[in-house]
Amino acid sequence: MEMLDVYRRLRTRPEGKIVLIVFDGLGGLPRQPGGPTELQAAVTPNLDALAAEGMCGLLDNVAAGLTPGSGPAHLGLFGYDPLEFDIGRGLLAALGIGFPIEPGDLAARINFCTIDPNTGFVADRRAGRIPNEKNEELVALLAKVSIPGCEVFVRTVKEHRACVVFRAPDLYDDIDDTDPQTVNKQPPLPVVATAPASERAAGLVAEFVRQAEAILSEQHPANGLLLRGFARYEKLPLLTETYDLRCAAIASYPMYKGVARLVGMDVLDDAGDTLEDEFACLERHFADYDFFFLHVKKTDSYGEDGNWDAKVHVIEEGDALLPRALALDPAVLAVTADHSTPCVLKVHSWHPVPVAIRGRWVRPDDVSVFSERACACGGLGRMRGIHLMPILAAHALALEKYGA
Amino acid sequence: MEMLDVYRRLRTRPEGKIVLIVFDGLGGLPRQPGGPTELQAAVTPNLDALAAEGMCGLLDNVAAGLTPGSGPAHLGLFGYDPLEFDIGRGLLAALGIGFPIEPGDLAARINFCTIDPNTGFVADRRAGRIPNEKNEELVALLAKVSIPGCEVFVRTVKEHRACVVFRAPDLYDDIDDTDPQTVNKQPPLPVVATAPASERAAGLVAEFVRQAEAILSEQHPANGLLLRGFARYEKLPLLTETYDLRCAAIASYPMYKGVARLVGMDVLDDAGDTLEDEFACLERHFADYDFFFLHVKKTDSYGEDGNWDAKVHVIEEGDALLPRALALDPAVLAVTADHSTPCVLKVHSWHPVPVAIRGRWVRPDDVSVFSERACACGGLGRMRGIHLMPILAAHALALEKYGA
């Protein structure tokens, strides 16, 4: 928080535009000893030229050794310490489906579950992974819940998962999960506040659970619900206030739009669905903003599928589009990732991600290839992702001198 | 502060001398794409040998992306976090002219200004940049100010700029600038404390302003004054107490002498004016101290002038003198900079600075050239400048083991 105040004090209008391109889950691992990573395997003449002209390094977007979730990783890239600004899972679920969250909202994840009608115990914590259609049906039924003085929003996520947002004054989130994490041994846990300030919220949540259980009782197999990850949305200091930058997000997935909105970016609604659409969107709006976050989703999706060829292809697709961003002549252009998603692991990993920054005031280093390995010897060194934003701002001359 | 306590707990007598040579504003940028920086352009066989025998890296003396002022940058090099020990502008102005500041002093910058006698509005915030002689005349007149229970020192800085130091108990610095930052629209702002603890100081400052305005009223064009950058001097923990090192500063400019004095160094008064004088001073006093800070000013001055050849020449001059310091056989010798001042920018910049450390217990790396680019691949990596002092002390065996 303190550093954000320092930047705010030093902020000034940039001399040009900043473009930050984030390939989600870009970082990878070799498939066999001595082999290339996905990024090394991809043919990327434009990214390599960027590395050669620019300055490279490796970023730990949460902290060394920590595997970032998508929310914390992006917060880190936007300059917010994810260890300080802990966005709870309930909130991330709400953001992930594009729910327009407001400061003070209390969010939680819902699992529809199966309750044994004889014992009252949780028999299946996921209700047999009901299809999305069934989930939507249940969510529609839950619209009948009515709590005086509190708005309640229930939304489908996927299969057995949904989320709920409570909107009322003074809702705090020190509330235990109601998921007993066991099967056929206990009923759902009662809603318990673990701090006095959260007792009011726990009372409202308990009333929600009471009504919801009554509504669901005749359903099958999802005749109950479990709540997890209570999280209040405390307004973040806005990126647009920390820097003197008008910021826009170009992303096609709700989660990234949501995180961008949290930090005060305008989320452009004409980003389209394809990567080419996103670059076209950047071109259309280039005059309107100072800072652009352009998000490439599919590197991560294919990494999680373990689909090596498809991940390599998306990297090459992004490489081929890069000249369109460069042709706009931004003052600073950076390419990086939120985290690694190596195809051999099929999940997010802790490996740091490569970054390359190009701009008139960049001091070039010896790196001439954009890869995890080459960037390790870059002029940026290995640093926490939270340092990227001030470095980008500095290179756009958007930060004044610290002290005299 | 916490880390300083750790060093203090572990401090022990060094096995030899430490010499820290700081080339002010050394870091640079290429003049054209693919070209060398100033340091790369300079012919520096001795610095290159130092890099080859030693260990190199890059330092961010305030923080990544932040452009350091001279005061904060040197504090960082001396091991004080400049984000924690924020030395205000008023203090830096007083240090810059060599005023012997004492703990508890309240300092502020003065701008002599022109007041429109009809409206009372500020007509020229710099009083037409009066010559130094006129400034000295006005400062002499202000010696008549008399405030019971408070010593007041007014000193010339340059042109329209002066500084004032108040010495009395309990003077705190939460006081707004009186500079309205506008012309022909308002009179100077009243002296306002922004925290109760500073009300006493604000009262004294207001009395100073009242008397000063009366004294200046008949002057032309400087018939008024504006105060900015109120800063109280809180005593820093001393370098000589954090480490078991007798420390000396060899510098020719007041600002650097001032900062060195703040952290408890003896400022040698026979440093002379030239770089060669400074090395001779080092030779004369080598037996008397454990730690020497030797400051090379002109790399920065020529960087700010955009005078490429002169900056390159000063680097080469320093390189040629380096063997004289090495001949003294210090246990540890380090060469670095406080910040970058690229000739192409003509101002301080945020780019990290190269550092090379030579000593018997240094573990060499692959770097064999002293340049920004080569040092990026050094064994020190890229780190905050505050880590340099403990590393220098460690290499002189002046820090014991932490824990058992």
PDB file of C-alpha atoms in Angstrom, chain A residues 24-32 36-42 298-315 339-349 351 372:
ATOM      1  CA  ASP A  24      -2.017 -16.551 -19.753  1.00  0.00           C
ATOM      2  CA  GLY A  25      -0.045 -19.567 -18.520  1.00  0.00           C
ATOM      3  CA  LEU A  26       2.721 -18.893 -21.076  1.00  0.00           C
ATOM      4  CA  GLY A  27       5.592 -20.347 -19.022  1.00  0.00           C
ATOM      5  CA  GLY A  28       6.306 -24.005 -19.660  1.00  0.00           C
ATOM      6  CA  LEU A  29       8.649 -26.922 -19.122  1.00  0.00           C
ATOM      7  CA  PRO A  30      10.500 -29.301 -21.445  1.00  0.00           C
ATOM      8  CA  ARG A  31       8.674 -32.495 -22.320  1.00  0.00           C
ATOM      9  CA  GLN A  32      11.905 -34.444 -21.948  1.00  0.00           C
ATOM     10  CA  PRO A  36      12.511 -27.061 -25.395  1.00  0.00           C
ATOM     11  CA  THR A  37       9.670 -25.492 -23.453  1.00  0.00           C
ATOM     12  CA  GLU A  38       6.474 -24.655 -25.297  1.00  0.00           C
ATOM     13  CA  LEU A  39       7.767 -21.104 -25.800  1.00  0.00           C
ATOM     14  CA  GLN A  40      11.137 -22.341 -27.058  1.00  0.00           C
ATOM     15  CA  ALA A  41       9.437 -24.759 -29.422  1.00  0.00           C
ATOM     16  CA  ALA A  42       7.240 -22.046 -30.911  1.00  0.00           C
ATOM     17  CA  LYS A 298      -5.765 -19.933 -24.700  1.00  0.00           C
ATOM     18  CA  THR A 299      -2.101 -20.528 -23.859  1.00  0.00           C
ATOM     19  CA  ASP A 300      -3.352 -21.388 -20.392  1.00  0.00           C
ATOM     20  CA  SER A 301      -6.346 -23.441 -21.499  1.00  0.00           C
ATOM     21  CA  TYR A 302      -4.180 -25.640 -23.728  1.00  0.00           C
ATOM     22  CA  GLY A 303      -1.541 -25.885 -21.026  1.00  0.00           C
ATOM     23  CA  GLU A 304      -4.186 -27.226 -18.662  1.00  0.00           C
ATOM     24  CA  ASP A 305      -5.307 -29.679 -21.339  1.00  0.00           C
ATOM     25  CA  GLY A 306      -1.699 -30.778 -21.777  1.00  0.00           C
ATOM     26  CA  ASN A 307      -2.154 -29.955 -25.456  1.00  0.00           C
ATOM     27  CA  TRP A 308       1.406 -29.075 -26.445  1.00  0.00           C
ATOM     28  CA  ASP A 309       0.835 -28.423 -30.145  1.00  0.00           C
ATOM     29  CA  ALA A 310      -2.176 -26.225 -29.541  1.00  0.00           C
ATOM     30  CA  LYS A 311      -0.344 -24.171 -26.888  1.00  0.00           C
ATOM     31  CA  VAL A 312       2.625 -23.715 -29.234  1.00  0.00           C
ATOM     32  CA  HIS A 313       0.214 -22.667 -31.963  1.00  0.00           C
ATOM     33  CA  VAL A 314      -1.427 -19.990 -29.810  1.00  0.00           C
ATOM     34  CA  ILE A 315       2.007 -18.574 -28.966  1.00  0.00           C
ATOM     35  CA  HIS A 339       1.973 -17.636 -14.442  1.00  0.00           C
ATOM     36  CA  SER A 340       3.311 -20.815 -16.007  1.00  0.00           C
ATOM     37  CA  THR A 341       1.023 -23.647 -17.082  1.00  0.00           C
ATOM     38  CA  PRO A 342       3.415 -26.314 -18.367  1.00  0.00           C
ATOM     39  CA  CYS A 343       1.737 -28.908 -20.569  1.00  0.00           C
ATOM     40  CA  VAL A 344       3.598 -31.632 -18.671  1.00  0.00           C
ATOM     41  CA  LEU A 345       1.973 -30.500 -15.414  1.00  0.00           C
ATOM     42  CA  LYS A 346      -1.481 -29.552 -16.794  1.00  0.00           C
ATOM     43  CA  VAL A 347      -1.905 -27.046 -13.946  1.00  0.00           C
ATOM     44  CA  HIS A 348      -0.605 -23.616 -13.011  1.00  0.00           C
ATOM     45  CA  SER A 349       2.959 -23.757 -11.679  1.00  0.00           C
ATOM     46  CA  HIS A 351       7.951 -21.215 -12.369  1.00  0.00           C
ATOM     47  CA  GLU A 372      12.243 -18.560 -20.112  1.00  0.00           C
TER      48      GLU A 372
END
